Coordinates of C-alpha atoms in Angstrom, one line a residue:
M242 CA -180.7 182.4 43.9
S243 CA -179.0 179.5 45.5
D244 CA -175.8 178.2 44.0
E245 CA -175.8 174.8 45.7
S246 CA -177.0 172.8 42.7
F247 CA -174.9 174.7 40.1
N248 CA -171.8 173.0 38.9
W249 CA -169.1 175.5 38.0
Q250 CA -166.7 172.9 36.7
D251 CA -169.3 171.6 34.2
F252 CA -170.4 175.0 33.2
L253 CA -166.9 176.4 32.6
G254 CA -165.7 173.2 31.0
R255 CA -168.6 173.3 28.5
W256 CA -167.8 176.9 27.7
Q257 CA -164.1 176.0 27.2
E258 CA -165.0 173.0 25.0
E259 CA -167.3 175.0 22.8
W260 CA -165.1 178.1 22.5
V261 CA -164.2 179.2 19.0
P262 CA -163.2 182.8 17.9
R263 CA -165.8 185.1 16.5
A264 CA -166.1 185.1 12.7
E265 CA -164.3 188.4 12.4
H266 CA -161.3 187.0 14.3
E267 CA -160.7 184.1 11.9
E268 CA -157.3 184.2 10.1
D269 CA -156.8 183.7 6.4
G270 CA -154.8 180.8 5.0
D271 CA -154.0 177.5 6.5
G272 CA -152.8 178.7 9.9
G273 CA -155.9 179.3 12.1
P274 CA -155.8 180.7 15.6
G275 CA -154.1 178.6 18.2
P276 CA -155.9 177.1 21.2
V277 CA -157.1 179.6 23.7
R278 CA -157.4 178.9 27.5
L279 CA -160.3 180.9 28.9
G280 CA -159.6 180.1 32.5
R281 CA -156.9 179.1 34.9
P282 CA -156.6 176.4 37.6
G283 CA -159.0 177.0 40.5
A284 CA -157.8 178.6 43.7
D285 CA -157.8 176.5 46.9
E286 CA -159.8 177.4 50.0
A287 CA -156.7 178.8 51.8
A288 CA -155.9 181.2 49.0
I289 CA -159.5 182.4 48.8
T290 CA -159.6 182.8 52.6
T291 CA -156.4 184.8 52.5
A292 CA -157.8 187.1 49.8
E293 CA -161.0 187.6 51.9
K294 CA -158.8 188.6 54.9
R295 CA -157.0 191.1 52.6
L296 CA -160.3 192.6 51.5
G297 CA -161.9 192.4 54.9
K298 CA -165.1 190.7 53.6
R299 CA -166.3 187.2 52.7
L300 CA -166.9 187.0 49.0
P301 CA -170.4 186.2 47.7
P302 CA -171.2 182.4 47.2
S303 CA -171.3 182.2 43.4
Y304 CA -168.1 184.2 43.0
R305 CA -166.3 182.2 45.7
Q306 CA -167.3 178.9 43.9
F307 CA -166.2 180.3 40.6
L308 CA -162.8 181.1 42.0
A309 CA -162.5 177.5 43.3
A310 CA -163.2 176.3 39.7
S311 CA -161.2 178.8 37.8
D312 CA -159.0 181.7 39.2
G313 CA -160.0 184.2 36.5
W314 CA -161.7 184.0 33.1
R315 CA -161.5 185.4 29.6
V316 CA -165.0 186.8 29.0
E317 CA -164.2 188.4 25.6
Q318 CA -167.3 190.6 25.3
T319 CA -167.6 192.3 21.9
A320 CA -167.4 195.6 23.6
G321 CA -166.8 195.7 27.3
V322 CA -164.9 193.3 29.7
Y323 CA -162.3 191.0 28.1
Q324 CA -160.6 189.5 31.2
L325 CA -161.8 188.8 34.8
G326 CA -158.9 188.7 37.2
G327 CA -158.2 186.1 39.9
I328 CA -157.9 186.5 43.6
A329 CA -154.5 188.1 43.3
D330 CA -155.9 190.8 41.0
I331 CA -159.2 191.9 42.6
D332 CA -159.4 194.9 44.9
W333 CA -161.7 197.6 46.0
S334 CA -162.6 200.1 43.3
R335 CA -162.6 203.2 45.4
D336 CA -164.3 205.2 42.6
P337 CA -161.3 206.3 40.6
Y338 CA -163.5 208.3 38.1
G339 CA -165.4 210.2 40.8
L340 CA -168.8 208.8 39.8
T341 CA -170.2 208.9 43.3
E342 CA -170.6 212.7 43.2
V343 CA -172.2 212.6 39.8
Y344 CA -174.8 210.0 40.8
E345 CA -175.5 211.6 44.2
E346 CA -176.2 215.0 42.5
N347 CA -178.9 213.3 40.4
L348 CA -180.7 211.6 43.4
G349 CA -183.4 214.3 43.7
D350 CA -185.5 215.1 46.8
D351 CA -187.2 211.7 47.0
P352 CA -184.9 209.0 45.5
R353 CA -185.8 205.4 45.2
E354 CA -183.9 202.8 47.3
Q355 CA -182.2 201.4 44.2
E356 CA -181.0 204.9 43.2
V357 CA -179.4 205.4 46.6
L358 CA -177.7 202.0 46.4
L359 CA -176.3 202.8 43.0
A360 CA -174.9 206.1 44.0
G361 CA -173.0 204.5 46.9
M362 CA -171.9 201.5 44.9
W363 CA -168.9 203.2 43.3
Q364 CA -167.0 203.7 46.5
R365 CA -167.6 200.3 48.2
S366 CA -167.6 197.9 45.2
L367 CA -165.0 195.2 44.3
R368 CA -163.4 195.6 40.9
L369 CA -163.0 192.4 39.0
E370 CA -161.8 193.2 35.4
T371 CA -158.1 193.3 34.4
D372 CA -158.6 194.0 30.7
S373 CA -161.5 195.9 29.2
D374 CA -162.6 198.5 26.8
M375 CA -163.0 201.4 29.3
T376 CA -165.4 199.1 31.2
L377 CA -165.7 198.3 34.9
A378 CA -167.0 195.1 36.4
L379 CA -168.0 195.8 40.0
L380 CA -169.4 193.6 42.7
D381 CA -171.4 195.6 45.3
P382 CA -171.3 194.3 48.9
G383 CA -173.8 196.9 50.0
D384 CA -176.8 195.3 48.3
R385 CA -176.8 191.6 49.4
D386 CA -179.8 189.3 48.7
E387 CA -181.2 186.6 50.9
H388 CA -178.5 184.1 49.6
G389 CA -175.6 186.5 50.4
E390 CA -175.1 187.3 46.7
W391 CA -173.8 190.7 45.6
P392 CA -175.1 192.3 42.4
L393 CA -172.6 192.8 39.6
Y394 CA -172.5 196.0 37.6
I395 CA -171.0 196.5 34.2
Y396 CA -170.3 200.2 33.5
K397 CA -169.2 201.1 30.0
G398 CA -167.4 204.4 30.5
W399 CA -167.6 205.3 26.8
S400 CA -171.4 204.9 26.6
G401 CA -172.5 207.5 29.1
E402 CA -175.3 205.2 30.1
Y403 CA -176.3 203.7 33.5
P404 CA -174.5 200.5 34.3
D405 CA -176.0 197.1 33.6
R406 CA -177.0 195.3 36.7
Y407 CA -176.9 191.5 37.2
P408 CA -178.3 190.0 40.4
S409 CA -175.2 187.9 41.1
F410 CA -171.8 187.0 39.6
R411 CA -173.3 183.7 38.4
A412 CA -176.1 185.5 36.6
Y413 CA -173.5 187.7 34.8
M414 CA -171.4 184.7 33.7
E415 CA -174.5 182.8 32.4
A416 CA -175.4 186.0 30.4
M417 CA -171.9 186.2 29.0
Y418 CA -172.0 182.5 28.0
R419 CA -175.3 183.2 26.1
S420 CA -173.7 186.2 24.6
F421 CA -170.7 184.1 23.5
H422 CA -173.1 181.8 21.7
G423 CA -175.0 184.7 20.1
D424 CA -171.8 186.3 18.8
R425 CA -170.8 183.1 17.0
V426 CA -174.2 182.0 15.7
G427 CA -173.2 182.9 12.1
R428 CA -170.2 180.6 12.0
P429 CA -171.0 177.5 9.9
D430 CA -168.7 175.4 12.1
F431 CA -170.2 176.5 15.4
E432 CA -172.2 173.4 16.3
N433 CA -172.2 171.6 19.6
A434 CA -174.4 170.0 22.2
T435 CA -175.8 173.4 23.4
T436 CA -176.7 174.7 19.9
R437 CA -178.4 171.4 19.1
A438 CA -180.3 171.4 22.3
Q439 CA -181.5 175.0 21.7
D440 CA -182.5 174.3 18.1
A441 CA -184.5 171.4 19.4
R442 CA -186.3 173.7 21.8
V443 CA -187.1 176.1 18.9
E444 CA -188.8 173.3 17.0
E445 CA -190.6 172.1 20.1
A446 CA -191.8 175.6 20.8
R447 CA -193.0 175.9 17.2
L448 CA -195.2 172.8 17.4
L449 CA -196.4 173.8 20.9
A450 CA -197.5 177.2 19.5
L451 CA -199.4 175.6 16.6
R452 CA -201.2 173.3 19.1
G453 CA -202.4 176.3 21.0
R454 CA -199.9 175.9 23.9
H455 CA -198.3 179.2 23.4
E456 CA -197.6 179.9 27.0
E457 CA -195.4 176.8 27.1
A458 CA -193.7 177.8 23.9
L459 CA -192.8 181.3 25.2
P460 CA -190.0 180.4 27.7
L461 CA -188.4 177.9 25.3
L462 CA -188.2 180.7 22.6
E463 CA -187.0 183.3 25.1
E464 CA -184.1 181.0 26.2
A465 CA -183.2 180.1 22.6
R466 CA -183.3 183.8 21.6
S467 CA -180.9 184.6 24.4
F468 CA -178.5 182.1 22.7
G469 CA -179.1 183.8 19.4
R470 CA -180.5 180.7 17.8
P471 CA -181.8 181.1 14.2
N472 CA -185.6 181.8 14.0
S473 CA -186.1 182.0 17.7
A474 CA -186.7 185.8 17.7
I475 CA -188.9 185.6 14.6
L476 CA -191.2 183.0 16.3
L477 CA -191.2 184.8 19.6
N478 CA -192.1 188.1 18.1
Q479 CA -195.1 186.6 16.5
L480 CA -196.4 185.3 19.8
Q481 CA -195.8 188.6 21.5
H482 CA -197.3 190.5 18.6
L483 CA -200.7 188.9 18.9
A484 CA -200.7 189.2 22.7
A485 CA -200.1 193.0 22.2
P486 CA -201.3 193.8 18.7
L487 CA -200.5 197.5 18.8
A488 CA -196.8 196.9 19.4
Q489 CA -194.4 197.0 16.5
R490 CA -192.2 193.9 15.9
D491 CA -189.2 193.2 13.8
Y492 CA -189.3 190.2 11.4
G493 CA -185.9 190.8 9.7
S494 CA -185.3 189.6 6.2
L495 CA -188.3 187.3 6.4
V496 CA -190.5 190.2 5.3
A497 CA -189.0 189.8 1.8
D498 CA -189.7 186.1 1.5
P499 CA -192.6 185.7 -1.0
R500 CA -194.2 183.1 1.2
Y501 CA -194.5 185.4 4.2
L502 CA -194.5 188.8 2.6
P503 CA -198.4 189.1 2.5
E504 CA -198.4 188.6 6.3
L505 CA -195.2 190.0 7.7
L506 CA -194.5 192.9 5.5
T507 CA -198.1 194.2 5.9
V508 CA -197.9 194.1 9.7
S509 CA -194.4 195.8 9.6
A510 CA -196.0 198.6 7.5
I511 CA -198.9 199.4 10.0
E512 CA -196.9 201.9 12.0
P513 CA -195.2 203.8 9.2
A514 CA -198.5 203.9 7.3
S515 CA -200.4 205.4 10.2
S516 CA -198.1 208.5 10.4
E517 CA -194.9 210.1 9.3
W518 CA -192.6 207.5 10.7
R519 CA -189.8 208.8 12.9
L520 CA -187.4 211.4 11.5
G521 CA -186.9 210.0 8.0
G522 CA -190.5 209.6 7.1
D523 CA -191.4 207.0 4.4
D524 CA -187.9 206.9 3.0
H525 CA -186.5 205.7 6.3
W526 CA -188.9 202.7 6.4
L527 CA -188.6 202.0 2.7
G528 CA -184.8 202.0 3.0
M529 CA -185.0 199.5 5.8
M530 CA -187.2 197.2 3.8
A531 CA -185.0 197.6 0.7
A532 CA -182.0 196.5 2.8
R533 CA -183.9 193.4 3.7
G534 CA -184.7 192.6 0.1
V535 CA -188.1 194.1 -0.4
D536 CA -188.9 195.6 -3.8
R537 CA -189.4 199.3 -3.2
E538 CA -192.5 199.5 -5.5
I539 CA -194.2 196.7 -3.5
A540 CA -193.5 198.5 -0.2
E541 CA -194.7 201.9 -1.6
D542 CA -197.9 200.3 -2.9
L543 CA -198.5 198.6 0.4
L544 CA -198.1 201.9 2.4
S545 CA -200.5 203.6 0.0
A546 CA -203.1 200.9 0.4
L547 CA -202.9 200.9 4.1
R548 CA -203.2 204.7 4.3
H549 CA -206.2 204.8 2.0
G550 CA -207.9 201.8 3.7
T551 CA -207.9 199.8 0.5
H552 CA -205.6 197.0 1.6
R553 CA -207.3 193.6 2.0
Y554 CA -206.0 190.6 3.8
A555 CA -206.7 187.8 1.3
P556 CA -205.3 184.4 2.4
P557 CA -206.3 181.3 0.3
G558 CA -208.6 178.4 1.0
A559 CA -211.4 178.0 3.6
W560 CA -209.7 180.4 5.9
G561 CA -209.7 183.1 3.2
R562 CA -213.4 182.5 2.6
A563 CA -214.1 183.0 6.3
V564 CA -212.0 186.2 6.3
N565 CA -214.0 187.6 3.4
E566 CA -217.3 186.8 5.1
A567 CA -216.1 188.3 8.4
R568 CA -215.0 191.4 6.7
E569 CA -218.4 191.9 5.0
S570 CA -220.0 191.6 8.4
A571 CA -217.5 193.8 10.3
R572 CA -217.5 196.6 7.6
W573 CA -221.1 197.4 8.6
G574 CA -220.5 197.2 12.3
A575 CA -221.2 193.6 13.3
T576 CA -217.8 193.1 14.8
D577 CA -218.7 190.5 17.4
A578 CA -220.3 188.3 14.7
A579 CA -217.3 188.9 12.5
W580 CA -214.9 187.8 15.2
R581 CA -217.0 184.6 15.8
M582 CA -216.7 183.8 12.1
L583 CA -212.9 184.2 12.3
R584 CA -212.7 182.2 15.6
D585 CA -214.7 179.3 14.1
A586 CA -212.5 179.2 11.0
L587 CA -209.1 179.4 12.7
T588 CA -208.6 175.6 12.6
H589 CA -208.6 175.9 8.8
W590 CA -205.7 178.3 8.8
I591 CA -202.6 176.8 7.0
P592 CA -199.3 178.7 7.2
P593 CA -197.5 179.4 3.9
G594 CA -194.2 178.2 5.4
P595 CA -192.9 176.7 8.6
L596 CA -191.9 180.0 10.2
L597 CA -195.4 181.5 10.4
L598 CA -197.2 180.6 13.6
A599 CA -200.5 182.6 13.2
P600 CA -202.5 184.7 10.7
L601 CA -200.7 188.0 11.5
G602 CA -201.9 189.6 8.3
L603 CA -205.3 190.1 10.0
L604 CA -203.8 192.9 12.1
A605 CA -203.1 195.0 8.9
D606 CA -206.6 194.6 7.4
P607 CA -208.3 198.1 7.8
V608 CA -211.6 196.5 8.8
L609 CA -210.6 193.3 10.6
G610 CA -207.4 194.5 12.3
S611 CA -209.1 196.5 15.0
L612 CA -211.1 193.4 16.0
I613 CA -208.0 191.7 17.3
T614 CA -207.8 192.9 20.8
P615 CA -205.1 191.5 23.1
Q616 CA -207.6 189.1 24.6
R617 CA -208.7 187.9 21.1
G618 CA -205.0 187.8 20.0
R619 CA -204.4 185.4 22.9
E620 CA -207.4 183.4 21.9
I621 CA -205.9 183.0 18.4
L622 CA -202.7 181.8 20.0
A623 CA -204.6 179.3 22.2
T624 CA -206.5 177.8 19.2
P625 CA -204.9 174.7 17.6
R626 CA -204.3 175.4 13.9
A627 CA -202.2 174.3 10.9
G628 CA -203.4 170.7 11.2
E629 CA -202.3 170.4 14.8
S630 CA -204.7 169.2 17.6
G631 CA -205.4 170.3 21.1
P632 CA -208.2 171.6 23.3
A633 CA -210.2 174.7 22.2
P634 CA -209.7 177.8 24.4
E635 CA -212.4 179.5 26.4
P636 CA -214.1 182.0 24.0
A637 CA -213.5 185.6 24.6
P638 CA -216.7 187.5 25.5
D639 CA -218.5 189.8 23.0
L640 CA -217.5 193.4 23.1
D641 CA -220.7 195.2 22.1
P642 CA -223.2 196.0 24.9
P643 CA -226.8 195.9 23.8
G644 CA -228.9 199.0 23.2
L645 CA -227.8 202.6 23.3
T646 CA -226.9 203.5 26.8
W647 CA -223.2 202.9 26.2
L648 CA -223.2 206.3 24.4
T649 CA -223.1 207.9 27.9
T650 CA -220.1 206.0 29.1
T651 CA -218.0 205.1 26.0
G652 CA -216.6 206.9 23.1
I653 CA -213.4 207.6 21.2
H654 CA -210.1 207.3 23.2
G655 CA -212.0 205.8 26.1
R656 CA -214.0 209.0 26.8
P657 CA -217.8 209.3 26.3
F658 CA -219.0 211.3 23.3
D659 CA -219.6 214.9 24.3
A660 CA -222.2 215.1 21.5
Y661 CA -223.7 212.7 19.0
R662 CA -226.4 212.5 16.3
C663 CA -227.7 209.6 14.4
V664 CA -230.2 208.6 11.7
W665 CA -231.6 205.1 11.5
V666 CA -233.6 203.8 8.5
E667 CA -235.3 200.5 7.9
G668 CA -233.3 199.0 5.0
A669 CA -230.4 200.6 3.4
G670 CA -229.4 203.4 0.9
L671 CA -228.6 206.1 3.4
P672 CA -226.2 208.1 1.2
A673 CA -229.0 208.4 -1.4
L674 CA -231.6 209.4 1.1
I675 CA -229.8 212.0 3.2
G676 CA -226.3 212.3 1.6
D677 CA -224.8 215.4 0.1
E678 CA -225.0 215.7 -3.7
G679 CA -223.1 212.8 -5.2
A680 CA -222.4 211.3 -1.8
E681 CA -220.9 207.8 -1.8
L682 CA -219.5 205.6 0.9
S683 CA -215.8 205.9 1.4
A684 CA -213.4 203.1 2.2
P685 CA -213.5 202.1 5.9
V686 CA -212.1 204.8 8.2
H687 CA -210.9 204.1 11.7
A688 CA -212.8 205.8 14.4
A689 CA -209.7 207.6 15.6
R690 CA -209.6 209.4 12.3
A691 CA -213.3 209.7 11.7
Y692 CA -214.1 212.0 14.5
R693 CA -212.1 215.0 13.3
P694 CA -214.1 218.2 12.8
L695 CA -214.8 219.3 9.3
K696 CA -213.4 222.5 8.0
Q697 CA -215.2 225.7 8.9
N698 CA -218.0 226.5 6.5
H699 CA -216.1 229.6 5.2
E700 CA -213.2 227.3 4.2
R701 CA -215.4 224.8 2.3
E702 CA -216.2 225.5 -1.3
G703 CA -219.9 225.4 -2.1
V704 CA -221.0 225.4 1.5
E705 CA -223.3 228.2 2.8
L706 CA -222.5 229.7 6.2
W707 CA -225.8 228.5 7.6
E708 CA -225.4 224.9 6.6
D709 CA -224.6 222.1 9.0
R710 CA -223.4 219.1 7.0
A711 CA -222.3 216.0 9.1
A712 CA -219.5 213.6 8.3
V713 CA -221.1 210.3 9.4
M714 CA -219.9 206.7 9.9
A715 CA -222.4 204.3 8.2
G716 CA -223.3 200.7 9.2
R717 CA -226.1 198.4 10.1
C718 CA -227.7 197.2 13.4
S719 CA -228.5 193.6 14.2
E720 CA -232.2 194.6 14.3
G721 CA -232.2 195.3 10.6
W722 CA -231.8 199.1 10.7
A723 CA -229.1 201.0 8.8
F724 CA -227.5 203.9 10.6
A725 CA -225.4 207.1 10.0
F726 CA -223.6 208.3 13.1
D727 CA -221.8 211.5 13.8
G728 CA -219.8 211.5 17.0
Q729 CA -218.0 214.8 16.6
S730 CA -220.9 217.3 16.2
R731 CA -220.0 220.7 17.5
Q732 CA -223.2 222.4 16.4
G733 CA -226.2 223.1 18.7
I734 CA -229.8 222.6 18.0
N735 CA -231.2 226.0 16.9
H736 CA -234.3 227.4 15.2
L737 CA -232.9 226.5 11.8
F738 CA -232.7 222.8 12.6
Q739 CA -234.6 220.6 10.2
S740 CA -234.8 216.9 11.1
P741 CA -233.7 214.5 8.3
A742 CA -236.2 211.9 9.5
A743 CA -238.8 212.6 6.8
A744 CA -236.2 212.5 3.9
A745 CA -234.7 209.3 5.3
S746 CA -238.1 207.5 5.6
A747 CA -238.9 207.3 1.9
S748 CA -239.1 203.4 2.0
G749 CA -240.0 202.8 5.7
R750 CA -239.4 204.1 9.1
A751 CA -236.6 206.5 10.1
V752 CA -235.4 207.7 13.5
V753 CA -233.3 210.7 14.3
V754 CA -231.6 211.4 17.6
W755 CA -229.4 214.4 18.4
R756 CA -227.7 215.1 21.7
E757 CA -226.0 218.5 21.4
P758 CA -222.7 219.3 23.0
Q759 CA -222.4 220.6 26.5
R760 CA -221.9 224.4 26.6
H761 CA -221.1 224.7 30.3
L762 CA -223.6 227.6 30.7
A763 CA -226.1 227.5 33.5
D764 CA -228.8 229.1 31.4
H765 CA -228.2 226.8 28.4
P766 CA -228.7 223.2 29.4
V767 CA -228.0 220.4 26.9
A768 CA -230.8 219.7 24.4
F769 CA -231.9 216.2 23.3
H770 CA -234.0 215.7 20.2
V771 CA -235.9 212.7 18.9
S772 CA -238.0 212.5 15.7
V773 CA -239.6 209.5 14.0
A774 CA -241.0 209.4 10.4
E775 CA -242.5 206.9 8.0
R776 CA -243.0 207.0 4.3
G777 CA -241.9 210.6 4.0
V778 CA -244.1 211.9 6.8
E779 CA -242.9 212.8 10.3
L780 CA -245.0 210.9 12.9
Y781 CA -243.8 212.6 16.0
A782 CA -240.9 214.6 17.4
F783 CA -239.7 216.3 20.6
T784 CA -236.8 218.3 21.9
V785 CA -236.0 218.5 25.5
R786 CA -233.8 221.3 26.9
G787 CA -233.6 221.2 30.7
N788 CA -237.3 221.1 31.8
D789 CA -238.5 222.8 28.6
I790 CA -240.2 220.5 26.0
R791 CA -241.2 221.1 22.4
R792 CA -243.3 218.4 20.9
S793 CA -245.4 217.4 17.9
G794 CA -247.4 214.4 16.8
A795 CA -248.6 211.4 18.7
I796 CA -245.7 210.4 20.9
P797 CA -245.9 206.9 22.4
N798 CA -246.4 206.8 26.2
T799 CA -243.1 205.0 26.6
L800 CA -241.3 207.9 25.0
D801 CA -243.4 210.7 26.4
P802 CA -240.7 213.4 27.3
A803 CA -242.6 214.6 30.3
Q804 CA -241.5 211.5 32.2
F805 CA -237.8 212.5 31.7
V806 CA -238.0 216.0 33.0
G807 CA -239.0 217.6 36.3
S808 CA -237.3 215.0 38.4
P809 CA -234.2 215.4 40.6
D810 CA -232.3 213.1 38.3
T811 CA -229.2 214.5 36.6
H812 CA -229.2 215.2 32.9
L813 CA -227.1 212.0 32.5
D814 CA -229.7 209.9 34.3
R815 CA -232.4 211.3 32.1
E816 CA -230.4 210.6 29.0
V817 CA -229.8 207.0 30.1
R818 CA -233.5 206.4 30.8
L819 CA -234.5 208.0 27.4
L820 CA -232.0 205.8 25.5
E821 CA -233.3 202.7 27.3
S822 CA -236.9 203.6 26.3
M823 CA -235.9 204.2 22.7
H824 CA -234.2 200.8 22.4
A825 CA -237.3 199.1 24.0
E826 CA -239.9 201.0 21.9
L827 CA -238.2 201.2 18.5
G828 CA -235.7 198.3 18.6
I829 CA -232.7 200.5 17.6
S830 CA -229.1 200.1 18.8
L831 CA -225.6 201.0 17.8
P832 CA -222.4 199.0 17.6
C833 CA -220.2 200.3 20.4
F834 CA -216.9 198.7 19.2
A835 CA -217.2 199.7 15.6
L836 CA -218.0 203.3 16.5
S837 CA -215.3 203.8 19.1
Q838 CA -212.5 201.5 18.1
G839 CA -213.3 200.0 14.7
S840 CA -213.6 201.1 11.1
L841 CA -216.7 201.9 9.1
P842 CA -217.3 203.7 5.7
M843 CA -218.3 207.4 5.8
F844 CA -220.2 209.9 3.8
T845 CA -221.2 213.5 4.2
T846 CA -224.9 214.3 4.8
R847 CA -227.0 217.2 3.5
S848 CA -227.4 220.1 5.9
W849 CA -229.2 219.5 9.2
T850 CA -230.2 223.1 9.2
R851 CA -232.4 224.9 6.6
A852 CA -231.7 228.2 4.9
P853 CA -232.9 231.3 6.9
R854 CA -236.2 232.6 5.6
E855 CA -236.8 236.2 4.7
G856 CA -236.6 238.3 7.8
E857 CA -235.1 235.5 9.9
G858 CA -232.0 236.2 11.9
F859 CA -228.8 234.2 11.5
A860 CA -225.3 234.7 12.7
Y861 CA -222.1 232.8 12.0
L862 CA -219.1 233.2 14.3
G863 CA -215.5 232.2 13.4
F864 CA -212.5 232.3 15.7
V865 CA -208.9 232.6 14.6
R866 CA -206.1 231.9 17.1
R867 CA -203.1 234.1 16.5
R868 CA -199.7 233.8 18.0
P869 CA -198.7 236.8 20.2

């Protein structure tokens, strides 16, 4: 960082002109605090040179130029350095607290270069502060940059933390100037050219963001936030939230504003609703929201709705109608189509107040929230909205691959499904066709929670030990099929297996696929089953285990299992070719995004195994892990 174009006289003069005490330092009555001089007259070149001879080193450029403008400075950090000395005060630190030994002991066997520099800094650094709260201000000559600048470290002895590092003395002073502004932002009389300029940047950034130019808005808001300007952090957090939808953001007391509460309180509740939040659980978060003015009953109801999947993002107007249409599409698995509906309607979004930049409430909707990936979040930010104009962004690509072969490469948490089974039917009504007694579709369940094994049979009331009931996610394919998918089956295909295809085909065709889990036994290869039925009658079926085939009915040539066995291909290669053939022959597919990252309703099926017949063997094993 070159200091040639930086004017220390102007910078320090502006700081002095704007200086007022912090609000907590104001005096009561008529007699306010007297004028405070932050600096002193600058040192001449001869005095600086004399000091350098005493120290045995030439001072870094930005510190040298500072001394020429002011021979010392009152920094007045809230907790830290209060006064920087002049050339008569500075001297080598020589590590009076023995920190070198402490840091060297923690270097380890393969320390990074920065760790080695930090350990040696305490002995060789130049100490600048003359008044502080157990805090050191140290310039390190052993770590010069290409401009000859030395880094400045601020070490707060009472904190027990690593020191804060600034790349140069100038960088430190600019940070302290911004901190000075942030400390006084609450004073009603703290208004000057700098505050007005930063507030203008906040408004400029707000309009840029609504015009889809969020990348231009970001640096303006980041600078304004560093000065503590009102609303800068709120606006910046929104842009960063949509660019990284899974990160938690703080919206302060704005969560209690009735205009913004449906958007900002709901996204603030996502994390606490997903788990026991931090050490204090719900009470901790509810207490935080109460401190910001949120009615406790409203906050509790919101947490409950998010946990049970019953919350609905419901904005008004044309945007709200598009949200409802997209939700209906996404709740059955058509997530790409749902996103296109939202994307096309974004221009109709109208903020409920000037401090909302985007429809953040989408993120908390149990169906639509998972659709907002970081790339799609950035597309929202790049779309002009709220009546502003600008070029439309390049559309984000669809996320669902065609067909079924994605099952071999993609699954929950980024890993392929170890096992899966699925029933497709032409039309709808799957719970009535293959559901357990009284089965109904649940509220949408996120995939991360859907693939959790059911309780063991002996732990479930009314379930026989031989039964194999599946907890399935339900949806529809673009080709007109409805599906019920189980991605967490731990059962194998045994002699009691009874395909649900015939029961599912009461009003049309039905298809069943089951890929059993890998057992990692050489003599027990993975089995793959296919059965197709129509109007209550099974048309054909086959089960392939290794090179062994069991078949029935008139199997189409394209699905003849003989072509998938007896070749040098791996089991995975055979599975891919079989899934490709099924997609081509039957026109069935599955929505990858909805089943691996989205939310779908669920129900429990009837058993996929029949009761043992008289004289038929059956065994049920259960394992209990006990602590030693």
